[in-house]
Amino acid sequence: MAKKTSLPLSKVYRLIEPGPVVMVATSSGGRANIMTMSWHMMIDFEPPVLACVISNRGCTFDVLRKTRECTINIPTVELAKKVVACGNTSGRDIDKFKKFGLTPCPAACVHAPLIDECYANLECKVIDTKLATQYNIFIVEVVKAWIDRSRKDPRTIHHHGNGKFVVDGETIKLASKMK
Ligand SMILES: Cc1cc2nc3c(=O)[nH]c(=O)nc-3n(C[C@H](O)[C@H](O)[C@H](O)COP(=O)(O)O)c2cc1C
């Protein structure tokens, strides 16, 4: 075996980061909010279905349970500081759209707003909350998706823990059978 040492179990998540850090927007009682999420997973292609881990300590958990709607907004590196700020604060205390200078736009199929500054936006409906109590997992279906095709090199950010992020960089093409 190569020279390896034991890794604390609390740090395992840093090796399995699932994809770009995203911003989950919700709306309840006329109040829009944003939370930052890095723990998510694609489950199906079409309709697209995702699993989202949303902690019951934040207010997004309760809103999502009640309204069963959200948008998942995909930011690029230019927004990184605002993304982290939305993950370090709670909608219980502040209006994050105002505080961090983000623009809510009406969505087509859900009441939750789209975040205009993000290069892609997914309108989602919660289709299963069976795992929410035990694992904070919400299963959502994407019912409408938007993308800014004028962005030629959207560089998403990926969370490696403890304030460290990797920015999308080099692209390689291989003959993969996965669509
Ligand atoms: C980079 C980053 C990634 C995060 N990923 C998640 C996540 O996947 N799931 C989660 O529940 N919280 C995650 N958080 C923490 C929430 O964004 C944070 O608890 C937030 O304050 C919740 O806001 P709310 O109370 O307005 O819902 C993350 C925070 C940061 C900074």
mmCIF file with all atom_site columns, C-alpha atoms and ligand atoms in Angstrom:
data_model
loop_
_atom_site.group_PDB
_atom_site.id
_atom_site.type_symbol
_atom_site.label_atom_id
_atom_site.label_alt_id
_atom_site.label_comp_id
_atom_site.label_asym_id
_atom_site.label_entity_id
_atom_site.label_seq_id
_atom_site.pdbx_PDB_ins_code
_atom_site.Cartn_x
_atom_site.Cartn_y
_atom_site.Cartn_z
_atom_site.occupancy
_atom_site.B_iso_or_equiv
_atom_site.pdbx_formal_charge
_atom_site.auth_seq_id
_atom_site.auth_comp_id
_atom_site.auth_asym_id
_atom_site.auth_atom_id
_atom_site.pdbx_PDB_model_num
ATOM   1   C CA  . MET A 1 1   ? 0.000   0.000  0.000   1.00 0.00 ? 1   MET A CA  1
ATOM   2   C CA  . ALA A 1 2   ? 1.214   3.520  -0.781  1.00 0.00 ? 2   ALA A CA  1
ATOM   3   C CA  . LYS A 1 3   ? 2.152   5.657  2.223   1.00 0.00 ? 3   LYS A CA  1
ATOM   4   C CA  . LYS A 1 4   ? -1.244  6.604  3.602   1.00 0.00 ? 4   LYS A CA  1
ATOM   5   C CA  . THR A 1 5   ? -2.318  7.720  7.043   1.00 0.00 ? 5   THR A CA  1
ATOM   6   C CA  . SER A 1 6   ? -5.696  7.582  8.725   1.00 0.00 ? 6   SER A CA  1
ATOM   7   C CA  . LEU A 1 7   ? -8.173  10.289 7.729   1.00 0.00 ? 7   LEU A CA  1
ATOM   8   C CA  . PRO A 1 8   ? -10.625 11.480 10.414  1.00 0.00 ? 8   PRO A CA  1
ATOM   9   C CA  . LEU A 1 9   ? -14.124 10.278 9.488   1.00 0.00 ? 9   LEU A CA  1
ATOM   10  C CA  . SER A 1 10  ? -15.417 13.836 9.918   1.00 0.00 ? 10  SER A CA  1
ATOM   11  C CA  . LYS A 1 11  ? -13.354 14.823 6.848   1.00 0.00 ? 11  LYS A CA  1
ATOM   12  C CA  . VAL A 1 12  ? -14.530 12.068 4.490   1.00 0.00 ? 12  VAL A CA  1
ATOM   13  C CA  . TYR A 1 13  ? -17.147 14.373 2.945   1.00 0.00 ? 13  TYR A CA  1
ATOM   14  C CA  . ARG A 1 14  ? -14.370 16.508 1.507   1.00 0.00 ? 14  ARG A CA  1
ATOM   15  C CA  . LEU A 1 15  ? -13.322 13.626 -0.759  1.00 0.00 ? 15  LEU A CA  1
ATOM   16  C CA  . ILE A 1 16  ? -16.828 12.988 -2.072  1.00 0.00 ? 16  ILE A CA  1
ATOM   17  C CA  . GLU A 1 17  ? -17.986 16.493 -2.904  1.00 0.00 ? 17  GLU A CA  1
ATOM   18  C CA  . PRO A 1 18  ? -20.943 15.902 -5.172  1.00 0.00 ? 18  PRO A CA  1
ATOM   19  C CA  . GLY A 1 19  ? -20.999 18.806 -7.598  1.00 0.00 ? 19  GLY A CA  1
ATOM   20  C CA  . PRO A 1 20  ? -21.154 22.560 -7.825  1.00 0.00 ? 20  PRO A CA  1
ATOM   21  C CA  . VAL A 1 21  ? -22.130 24.602 -4.820  1.00 0.00 ? 21  VAL A CA  1
ATOM   22  C CA  . VAL A 1 22  ? -25.660 25.842 -5.520  1.00 0.00 ? 22  VAL A CA  1
ATOM   23  C CA  . MET A 1 23  ? -28.064 28.359 -4.040  1.00 0.00 ? 23  MET A CA  1
ATOM   24  C CA  . VAL A 1 24  ? -31.515 27.169 -3.007  1.00 0.00 ? 24  VAL A CA  1
ATOM   25  C CA  . ALA A 1 25  ? -34.126 29.919 -3.106  1.00 0.00 ? 25  ALA A CA  1
ATOM   26  C CA  . THR A 1 26  ? -37.509 29.647 -1.431  1.00 0.00 ? 26  THR A CA  1
ATOM   27  C CA  . SER A 1 27  ? -40.446 31.922 -0.764  1.00 0.00 ? 27  SER A CA  1
ATOM   28  C CA  . SER A 1 28  ? -42.976 31.908 2.024   1.00 0.00 ? 28  SER A CA  1
ATOM   29  C CA  . GLY A 1 29  ? -45.470 34.559 3.096   1.00 0.00 ? 29  GLY A CA  1
ATOM   30  C CA  . GLY A 1 30  ? -44.030 37.021 0.579   1.00 0.00 ? 30  GLY A CA  1
ATOM   31  C CA  . ARG A 1 31  ? -40.532 36.567 1.989   1.00 0.00 ? 31  ARG A CA  1
ATOM   32  C CA  . ALA A 1 32  ? -37.850 35.181 -0.307  1.00 0.00 ? 32  ALA A CA  1
ATOM   33  C CA  . ASN A 1 33  ? -34.736 33.495 1.011   1.00 0.00 ? 33  ASN A CA  1
ATOM   34  C CA  . ILE A 1 34  ? -31.538 31.832 -0.179  1.00 0.00 ? 34  ILE A CA  1
ATOM   35  C CA  . MET A 1 35  ? -29.438 29.056 1.339   1.00 0.00 ? 35  MET A CA  1
ATOM   36  C CA  . THR A 1 36  ? -26.182 27.606 0.072   1.00 0.00 ? 36  THR A CA  1
ATOM   37  C CA  . MET A 1 37  ? -26.042 23.867 -0.594  1.00 0.00 ? 37  MET A CA  1
ATOM   38  C CA  . SER A 1 38  ? -23.187 21.613 -1.621  1.00 0.00 ? 38  SER A CA  1
ATOM   39  C CA  . TRP A 1 39  ? -24.695 18.250 -0.673  1.00 0.00 ? 39  TRP A CA  1
ATOM   40  C CA  . HIS A 1 40  ? -26.930 17.210 -3.539  1.00 0.00 ? 40  HIS A CA  1
ATOM   41  C CA  . MET A 1 41  ? -27.150 14.348 -6.008  1.00 0.00 ? 41  MET A CA  1
ATOM   42  C CA  . MET A 1 42  ? -28.751 13.668 -9.394  1.00 0.00 ? 42  MET A CA  1
ATOM   43  C CA  . ILE A 1 43  ? -31.099 10.679 -9.210  1.00 0.00 ? 43  ILE A CA  1
ATOM   44  C CA  . ASP A 1 44  ? -32.737 10.609 -12.636 1.00 0.00 ? 44  ASP A CA  1
ATOM   45  C CA  . PHE A 1 45  ? -32.351 12.139 -16.121 1.00 0.00 ? 45  PHE A CA  1
ATOM   46  C CA  . GLU A 1 46  ? -35.851 12.967 -17.332 1.00 0.00 ? 46  GLU A CA  1
ATOM   47  C CA  . PRO A 1 47  ? -37.664 14.310 -15.601 1.00 0.00 ? 47  PRO A CA  1
ATOM   48  C CA  . PRO A 1 48  ? -34.559 15.398 -13.726 1.00 0.00 ? 48  PRO A CA  1
ATOM   49  C CA  . VAL A 1 49  ? -34.785 14.365 -10.078 1.00 0.00 ? 49  VAL A CA  1
ATOM   50  C CA  . LEU A 1 50  ? -32.347 15.402 -7.355  1.00 0.00 ? 50  LEU A CA  1
ATOM   51  C CA  . ALA A 1 51  ? -31.745 14.596 -3.704  1.00 0.00 ? 51  ALA A CA  1
ATOM   52  C CA  . CYS A 1 52  ? -30.951 17.658 -1.591  1.00 0.00 ? 52  CYS A CA  1
ATOM   53  C CA  . VAL A 1 53  ? -29.581 17.603 1.939   1.00 0.00 ? 53  VAL A CA  1
ATOM   54  C CA  . ILE A 1 54  ? -31.077 20.594 3.732   1.00 0.00 ? 54  ILE A CA  1
ATOM   55  C CA  . SER A 1 55  ? -30.432 20.726 7.455   1.00 0.00 ? 55  SER A CA  1
ATOM   56  C CA  . ASN A 1 56  ? -33.371 21.159 9.806   1.00 0.00 ? 56  ASN A CA  1
ATOM   57  C CA  . ARG A 1 57  ? -31.334 23.800 11.662  1.00 0.00 ? 57  ARG A CA  1
ATOM   58  C CA  . GLY A 1 58  ? -31.878 26.363 8.893   1.00 0.00 ? 58  GLY A CA  1
ATOM   59  C CA  . CYS A 1 59  ? -35.184 28.012 8.026   1.00 0.00 ? 59  CYS A CA  1
ATOM   60  C CA  . THR A 1 60  ? -35.150 26.669 4.439   1.00 0.00 ? 60  THR A CA  1
ATOM   61  C CA  . PHE A 1 61  ? -36.011 23.221 5.842   1.00 0.00 ? 61  PHE A CA  1
ATOM   62  C CA  . ASP A 1 62  ? -39.342 24.394 7.294   1.00 0.00 ? 62  ASP A CA  1
ATOM   63  C CA  . VAL A 1 63  ? -40.237 26.512 4.263   1.00 0.00 ? 63  VAL A CA  1
ATOM   64  C CA  . LEU A 1 64  ? -39.520 23.642 1.889   1.00 0.00 ? 64  LEU A CA  1
ATOM   65  C CA  . ARG A 1 65  ? -41.653 21.277 3.936   1.00 0.00 ? 65  ARG A CA  1
ATOM   66  C CA  . LYS A 1 66  ? -44.500 23.779 3.904   1.00 0.00 ? 66  LYS A CA  1
ATOM   67  C CA  . THR A 1 67  ? -44.374 25.167 0.348   1.00 0.00 ? 67  THR A CA  1
ATOM   68  C CA  . ARG A 1 68  ? -42.838 22.132 -1.407  1.00 0.00 ? 68  ARG A CA  1
ATOM   69  C CA  . GLU A 1 69  ? -41.200 24.435 -3.958  1.00 0.00 ? 69  GLU A CA  1
ATOM   70  C CA  . CYS A 1 70  ? -37.764 25.937 -4.510  1.00 0.00 ? 70  CYS A CA  1
ATOM   71  C CA  . THR A 1 71  ? -35.334 27.003 -7.178  1.00 0.00 ? 71  THR A CA  1
ATOM   72  C CA  . ILE A 1 72  ? -31.811 25.659 -7.427  1.00 0.00 ? 72  ILE A CA  1
ATOM   73  C CA  . ASN A 1 73  ? -29.534 28.343 -8.806  1.00 0.00 ? 73  ASN A CA  1
ATOM   74  C CA  . ILE A 1 74  ? -26.062 27.577 -10.090 1.00 0.00 ? 74  ILE A CA  1
ATOM   75  C CA  . PRO A 1 75  ? -23.542 30.333 -9.427  1.00 0.00 ? 75  PRO A CA  1
ATOM   76  C CA  . THR A 1 76  ? -20.121 30.803 -11.005 1.00 0.00 ? 76  THR A CA  1
ATOM   77  C CA  . VAL A 1 77  ? -16.895 31.801 -9.307  1.00 0.00 ? 77  VAL A CA  1
ATOM   78  C CA  . GLU A 1 78  ? -17.619 35.539 -9.655  1.00 0.00 ? 78  GLU A CA  1
ATOM   79  C CA  . LEU A 1 79  ? -20.394 35.092 -7.061  1.00 0.00 ? 79  LEU A CA  1
ATOM   80  C CA  . ALA A 1 80  ? -18.339 32.975 -4.651  1.00 0.00 ? 80  ALA A CA  1
ATOM   81  C CA  . LYS A 1 81  ? -18.239 35.499 -1.786  1.00 0.00 ? 81  LYS A CA  1
ATOM   82  C CA  . LYS A 1 82  ? -22.003 36.005 -1.920  1.00 0.00 ? 82  LYS A CA  1
ATOM   83  C CA  . VAL A 1 83  ? -22.550 32.248 -2.091  1.00 0.00 ? 83  VAL A CA  1
ATOM   84  C CA  . VAL A 1 84  ? -20.596 31.725 1.112   1.00 0.00 ? 84  VAL A CA  1
ATOM   85  C CA  . ALA A 1 85  ? -22.298 34.694 2.779   1.00 0.00 ? 85  ALA A CA  1
ATOM   86  C CA  . CYS A 1 86  ? -25.697 33.103 2.056   1.00 0.00 ? 86  CYS A CA  1
ATOM   87  C CA  . GLY A 1 87  ? -24.411 29.913 3.682   1.00 0.00 ? 87  GLY A CA  1
ATOM   88  C CA  . ASN A 1 88  ? -23.151 31.705 6.787   1.00 0.00 ? 88  ASN A CA  1
ATOM   89  C CA  . THR A 1 89  ? -26.379 33.548 7.604   1.00 0.00 ? 89  THR A CA  1
ATOM   90  C CA  . SER A 1 90  ? -30.023 32.650 8.153   1.00 0.00 ? 90  SER A CA  1
ATOM   91  C CA  . GLY A 1 91  ? -33.133 34.003 6.500   1.00 0.00 ? 91  GLY A CA  1
ATOM   92  C CA  . ARG A 1 92  ? -34.568 34.098 10.017  1.00 0.00 ? 92  ARG A CA  1
ATOM   93  C CA  . ASP A 1 93  ? -32.368 37.129 10.685  1.00 0.00 ? 93  ASP A CA  1
ATOM   94  C CA  . ILE A 1 94  ? -31.866 38.930 7.380   1.00 0.00 ? 94  ILE A CA  1
ATOM   95  C CA  . ASP A 1 95  ? -33.162 39.433 3.848   1.00 0.00 ? 95  ASP A CA  1
ATOM   96  C CA  . LYS A 1 96  ? -30.262 37.843 1.950   1.00 0.00 ? 96  LYS A CA  1
ATOM   97  C CA  . PHE A 1 97  ? -31.377 39.155 -1.459  1.00 0.00 ? 97  PHE A CA  1
ATOM   98  C CA  . LYS A 1 98  ? -31.132 42.734 -0.122  1.00 0.00 ? 98  LYS A CA  1
ATOM   99  C CA  . LYS A 1 99  ? -28.122 42.260 2.102   1.00 0.00 ? 99  LYS A CA  1
ATOM   100 C CA  . PHE A 1 100 ? -25.970 40.565 -0.548  1.00 0.00 ? 100 PHE A CA  1
ATOM   101 C CA  . GLY A 1 101 ? -27.237 42.473 -3.597  1.00 0.00 ? 101 GLY A CA  1
ATOM   102 C CA  . LEU A 1 102 ? -28.838 39.548 -5.409  1.00 0.00 ? 102 LEU A CA  1
ATOM   103 C CA  . THR A 1 103 ? -31.816 39.945 -7.728  1.00 0.00 ? 103 THR A CA  1
ATOM   104 C CA  . PRO A 1 104 ? -34.969 37.837 -7.365  1.00 0.00 ? 104 PRO A CA  1
ATOM   105 C CA  . CYS A 1 105 ? -36.787 37.155 -10.657 1.00 0.00 ? 105 CYS A CA  1
ATOM   106 C CA  . PRO A 1 106 ? -40.169 35.512 -11.074 1.00 0.00 ? 106 PRO A CA  1
ATOM   107 C CA  . ALA A 1 107 ? -40.076 31.844 -12.008 1.00 0.00 ? 107 ALA A CA  1
ATOM   108 C CA  . ALA A 1 108 ? -42.479 30.291 -14.530 1.00 0.00 ? 108 ALA A CA  1
ATOM   109 C CA  . CYS A 1 109 ? -43.757 27.271 -12.596 1.00 0.00 ? 109 CYS A CA  1
ATOM   110 C CA  . VAL A 1 110 ? -43.028 27.870 -8.878  1.00 0.00 ? 110 VAL A CA  1
ATOM   111 C CA  . HIS A 1 111 ? -43.481 30.733 -6.420  1.00 0.00 ? 111 HIS A CA  1
ATOM   112 C CA  . ALA A 1 112 ? -39.836 30.683 -5.299  1.00 0.00 ? 112 ALA A CA  1
ATOM   113 C CA  . PRO A 1 113 ? -37.723 33.262 -7.150  1.00 0.00 ? 113 PRO A CA  1
ATOM   114 C CA  . LEU A 1 114 ? -34.850 32.690 -9.552  1.00 0.00 ? 114 LEU A CA  1
ATOM   115 C CA  . ILE A 1 115 ? -31.547 34.350 -8.685  1.00 0.00 ? 115 ILE A CA  1
ATOM   116 C CA  . ASP A 1 116 ? -30.797 36.473 -11.739 1.00 0.00 ? 116 ASP A CA  1
ATOM   117 C CA  . GLU A 1 117 ? -27.007 36.600 -11.243 1.00 0.00 ? 117 GLU A CA  1
ATOM   118 C CA  . CYS A 1 118 ? -26.691 32.790 -11.452 1.00 0.00 ? 118 CYS A CA  1
ATOM   119 C CA  . TYR A 1 119 ? -25.906 31.412 -14.905 1.00 0.00 ? 119 TYR A CA  1
ATOM   120 C CA  . ALA A 1 120 ? -28.463 28.588 -14.653 1.00 0.00 ? 120 ALA A CA  1
ATOM   121 C CA  . ASN A 1 121 ? -31.677 28.198 -12.677 1.00 0.00 ? 121 ASN A CA  1
ATOM   122 C CA  . LEU A 1 122 ? -33.805 25.121 -11.985 1.00 0.00 ? 122 LEU A CA  1
ATOM   123 C CA  . GLU A 1 123 ? -37.426 25.413 -10.888 1.00 0.00 ? 123 GLU A CA  1
ATOM   124 C CA  . CYS A 1 124 ? -38.172 22.511 -8.556  1.00 0.00 ? 124 CYS A CA  1
ATOM   125 C CA  . LYS A 1 125 ? -41.085 20.838 -6.809  1.00 0.00 ? 125 LYS A CA  1
ATOM   126 C CA  . VAL A 1 126 ? -40.577 18.633 -3.771  1.00 0.00 ? 126 VAL A CA  1
ATOM   127 C CA  . ILE A 1 127 ? -41.880 15.175 -4.673  1.00 0.00 ? 127 ILE A CA  1
ATOM   128 C CA  . ASP A 1 128 ? -40.799 13.172 -1.615  1.00 0.00 ? 128 ASP A CA  1
ATOM   129 C CA  . THR A 1 129 ? -40.068 14.081 2.003   1.00 0.00 ? 129 THR A CA  1
ATOM   130 C CA  . LYS A 1 130 ? -39.913 10.554 3.422   1.00 0.00 ? 130 LYS A CA  1
ATOM   131 C CA  . LEU A 1 131 ? -36.205 10.924 4.203   1.00 0.00 ? 131 LEU A CA  1
ATOM   132 C CA  . ALA A 1 132 ? -36.459 14.492 5.516   1.00 0.00 ? 132 ALA A CA  1
ATOM   133 C CA  . THR A 1 133 ? -36.978 13.598 9.179   1.00 0.00 ? 133 THR A CA  1
ATOM   134 C CA  . GLN A 1 134 ? -34.146 11.094 9.438   1.00 0.00 ? 134 GLN A CA  1
ATOM   135 C CA  . TYR A 1 135 ? -31.614 12.458 6.928   1.00 0.00 ? 135 TYR A CA  1
ATOM   136 C CA  . ASN A 1 136 ? -32.723 15.996 6.012   1.00 0.00 ? 136 ASN A CA  1
ATOM   137 C CA  . ILE A 1 137 ? -33.112 14.749 2.433   1.00 0.00 ? 137 ILE A CA  1
ATOM   138 C CA  . PHE A 1 138 ? -35.665 16.330 0.095   1.00 0.00 ? 138 PHE A CA  1
ATOM   139 C CA  . ILE A 1 139 ? -36.286 14.719 -3.278  1.00 0.00 ? 139 ILE A CA  1
ATOM   140 C CA  . VAL A 1 140 ? -37.107 17.386 -5.861  1.00 0.00 ? 140 VAL A CA  1
ATOM   141 C CA  . GLU A 1 141 ? -38.141 17.245 -9.498  1.00 0.00 ? 141 GLU A CA  1
ATOM   142 C CA  . VAL A 1 142 ? -36.952 19.928 -11.899 1.00 0.00 ? 142 VAL A CA  1
ATOM   143 C CA  . VAL A 1 143 ? -40.011 21.213 -13.761 1.00 0.00 ? 143 VAL A CA  1
ATOM   144 C CA  . LYS A 1 144 ? -38.320 24.020 -15.694 1.00 0.00 ? 144 LYS A CA  1
ATOM   145 C CA  . ALA A 1 145 ? -34.685 24.876 -16.380 1.00 0.00 ? 145 ALA A CA  1
ATOM   146 C CA  . TRP A 1 146 ? -33.001 28.079 -17.581 1.00 0.00 ? 146 TRP A CA  1
ATOM   147 C CA  . ILE A 1 147 ? -29.482 28.720 -18.802 1.00 0.00 ? 147 ILE A CA  1
ATOM   148 C CA  . ASP A 1 148 ? -27.561 31.779 -19.975 1.00 0.00 ? 148 ASP A CA  1
ATOM   149 C CA  . ARG A 1 149 ? -26.029 30.461 -23.204 1.00 0.00 ? 149 ARG A CA  1
ATOM   150 C CA  . SER A 1 150 ? -24.082 33.666 -23.722 1.00 0.00 ? 150 SER A CA  1
ATOM   151 C CA  . ARG A 1 151 ? -21.792 32.571 -20.885 1.00 0.00 ? 151 ARG A CA  1
ATOM   152 C CA  . LYS A 1 152 ? -19.063 30.724 -22.739 1.00 0.00 ? 152 LYS A CA  1
ATOM   153 C CA  . ASP A 1 153 ? -16.949 29.630 -19.809 1.00 0.00 ? 153 ASP A CA  1
ATOM   154 C CA  . PRO A 1 154 ? -19.104 29.289 -16.707 1.00 0.00 ? 154 PRO A CA  1
ATOM   155 C CA  . ARG A 1 155 ? -16.774 28.185 -13.913 1.00 0.00 ? 155 ARG A CA  1
ATOM   156 C CA  . THR A 1 156 ? -18.685 26.658 -11.028 1.00 0.00 ? 156 THR A CA  1
ATOM   157 C CA  . ILE A 1 157 ? -17.288 26.289 -7.523  1.00 0.00 ? 157 ILE A CA  1
ATOM   158 C CA  . HIS A 1 158 ? -16.895 23.049 -5.591  1.00 0.00 ? 158 HIS A CA  1
ATOM   159 C CA  . HIS A 1 159 ? -16.671 22.841 -1.823  1.00 0.00 ? 159 HIS A CA  1
ATOM   160 C CA  . HIS A 1 160 ? -13.718 20.957 -0.351  1.00 0.00 ? 160 HIS A CA  1
ATOM   161 C CA  . GLY A 1 161 ? -14.459 21.931 3.239   1.00 0.00 ? 161 GLY A CA  1
ATOM   162 C CA  . ASN A 1 162 ? -13.231 24.448 5.739   1.00 0.00 ? 162 ASN A CA  1
ATOM   163 C CA  . GLY A 1 163 ? -13.448 27.437 3.395   1.00 0.00 ? 163 GLY A CA  1
ATOM   164 C CA  . LYS A 1 164 ? -11.617 25.685 0.543   1.00 0.00 ? 164 LYS A CA  1
ATOM   165 C CA  . PHE A 1 165 ? -13.209 25.672 -2.913  1.00 0.00 ? 165 PHE A CA  1
ATOM   166 C CA  . VAL A 1 166 ? -12.080 24.285 -6.243  1.00 0.00 ? 166 VAL A CA  1
ATOM   167 C CA  . VAL A 1 167 ? -13.015 26.272 -9.330  1.00 0.00 ? 167 VAL A CA  1
ATOM   168 C CA  . ASP A 1 168 ? -13.938 24.388 -12.520 1.00 0.00 ? 168 ASP A CA  1
ATOM   169 C CA  . GLY A 1 169 ? -10.992 24.509 -14.885 1.00 0.00 ? 169 GLY A CA  1
ATOM   170 C CA  . GLU A 1 170 ? -9.593  22.180 -17.524 1.00 0.00 ? 170 GLU A CA  1
ATOM   171 C CA  . THR A 1 171 ? -12.049 20.209 -19.677 1.00 0.00 ? 171 THR A CA  1
ATOM   172 C CA  . ILE A 1 172 ? -11.089 16.824 -21.176 1.00 0.00 ? 172 ILE A CA  1
ATOM   173 C CA  . LYS A 1 173 ? -13.141 14.756 -23.683 1.00 0.00 ? 173 LYS A CA  1
ATOM   174 C CA  . LEU A 1 174 ? -13.216 10.940 -23.478 1.00 0.00 ? 174 LEU A CA  1
ATOM   175 C CA  . ALA A 1 175 ? -15.370 8.301  -25.185 1.00 0.00 ? 175 ALA A CA  1
ATOM   176 C CA  . SER A 1 176 ? -17.714 7.804  -22.244 1.00 0.00 ? 176 SER A CA  1
ATOM   177 C CA  . LYS A 1 177 ? -20.963 5.833  -22.623 1.00 0.00 ? 177 LYS A CA  1
ATOM   178 C CA  . MET A 1 178 ? -22.617 7.893  -19.874 1.00 0.00 ? 178 MET A CA  1
ATOM   179 C CA  . LYS A 1 179 ? -24.793 10.477 -21.613 1.00 0.00 ? 179 LYS A CA  1
HETATM 180 C C1  . LIG B 2 .   ? -20.148 26.255 1.002   1.00 0.00 ? 1   LIG B C1  1
HETATM 181 C C2  . LIG B 2 .   ? -21.350 25.901 1.841   1.00 0.00 ? 1   LIG B C2  1
HETATM 182 C C3  . LIG B 2 .   ? -22.061 24.745 1.571   1.00 0.00 ? 1   LIG B C3  1
HETATM 183 C C4  . LIG B 2 .   ? -23.171 24.383 2.336   1.00 0.00 ? 1   LIG B C4  1
HETATM 184 N N1  . LIG B 2 .   ? -23.846 23.231 2.056   1.00 0.00 ? 1   LIG B N1  1
HETATM 185 C C5  . LIG B 2 .   ? -24.938 22.904 2.787   1.00 0.00 ? 1   LIG B C5  1
HETATM 186 C C6  . LIG B 2 .   ? -25.694 21.721 2.464   1.00 0.00 ? 1   LIG B C6  1
HETATM 187 O O1  . LIG B 2 .   ? -25.412 21.006 1.529   1.00 0.00 ? 1   LIG B O1  1
HETATM 188 N N2  . LIG B 2 .   ? -26.769 21.440 3.250   1.00 0.00 ? 1   LIG B N2  1
HETATM 189 C C7  . LIG B 2 .   ? -27.139 22.235 4.315   1.00 0.00 ? 1   LIG B C7  1
HETATM 190 O O2  . LIG B 2 .   ? -28.112 21.934 5.001   1.00 0.00 ? 1   LIG B O2  1
HETATM 191 N N3  . LIG B 2 .   ? -26.438 23.355 4.625   1.00 0.00 ? 1   LIG B N3  1
HETATM 192 C C8  . LIG B 2 .   ? -25.374 23.703 3.870   1.00 0.00 ? 1   LIG B C8  1
HETATM 193 N N4  . LIG B 2 .   ? -24.686 24.837 4.165   1.00 0.00 ? 1   LIG B N4  1
HETATM 194 C C9  . LIG B 2 .   ? -25.111 25.668 5.304   1.00 0.00 ? 1   LIG B C9  1
HETATM 195 C C10 . LIG B 2 .   ? -26.379 26.482 5.009   1.00 0.00 ? 1   LIG B C10 1
HETATM 196 O O3  . LIG B 2 .   ? -26.248 27.198 3.808   1.00 0.00 ? 1   LIG B O3  1
HETATM 197 C C11 . LIG B 2 .   ? -26.593 27.426 6.200   1.00 0.00 ? 1   LIG B C11 1
HETATM 198 O O4  . LIG B 2 .   ? -26.965 26.639 7.322   1.00 0.00 ? 1   LIG B O4  1
HETATM 199 C C12 . LIG B 2 .   ? -27.576 28.547 5.971   1.00 0.00 ? 1   LIG B C12 1
HETATM 200 O O5  . LIG B 2 .   ? -27.340 29.500 6.969   1.00 0.00 ? 1   LIG B O5  1
HETATM 201 C C13 . LIG B 2 .   ? -29.033 28.148 6.017   1.00 0.00 ? 1   LIG B C13 1
HETATM 202 O O6  . LIG B 2 .   ? -29.793 29.288 5.758   1.00 0.00 ? 1   LIG B O6  1
HETATM 203 P P1  . LIG B 2 .   ? -31.326 29.463 6.120   1.00 0.00 ? 1   LIG B P1  1
HETATM 204 O O7  . LIG B 2 .   ? -31.473 29.433 7.622   1.00 0.00 ? 1   LIG B O7  1
HETATM 205 O O8  . LIG B 2 .   ? -31.656 30.818 5.566   1.00 0.00 ? 1   LIG B O8  1
HETATM 206 O O9  . LIG B 2 .   ? -32.065 28.323 5.490   1.00 0.00 ? 1   LIG B O9  1
HETATM 207 C C14 . LIG B 2 .   ? -23.582 25.214 3.401   1.00 0.00 ? 1   LIG B C14 1
HETATM 208 C C15 . LIG B 2 .   ? -22.881 26.405 3.669   1.00 0.00 ? 1   LIG B C15 1
HETATM 209 C C16 . LIG B 2 .   ? -21.780 26.742 2.894   1.00 0.00 ? 1   LIG B C16 1
HETATM 210 C C17 . LIG B 2 .   ? -21.032 28.006 3.199   1.00 0.00 ? 1   LIG B C17 1
#
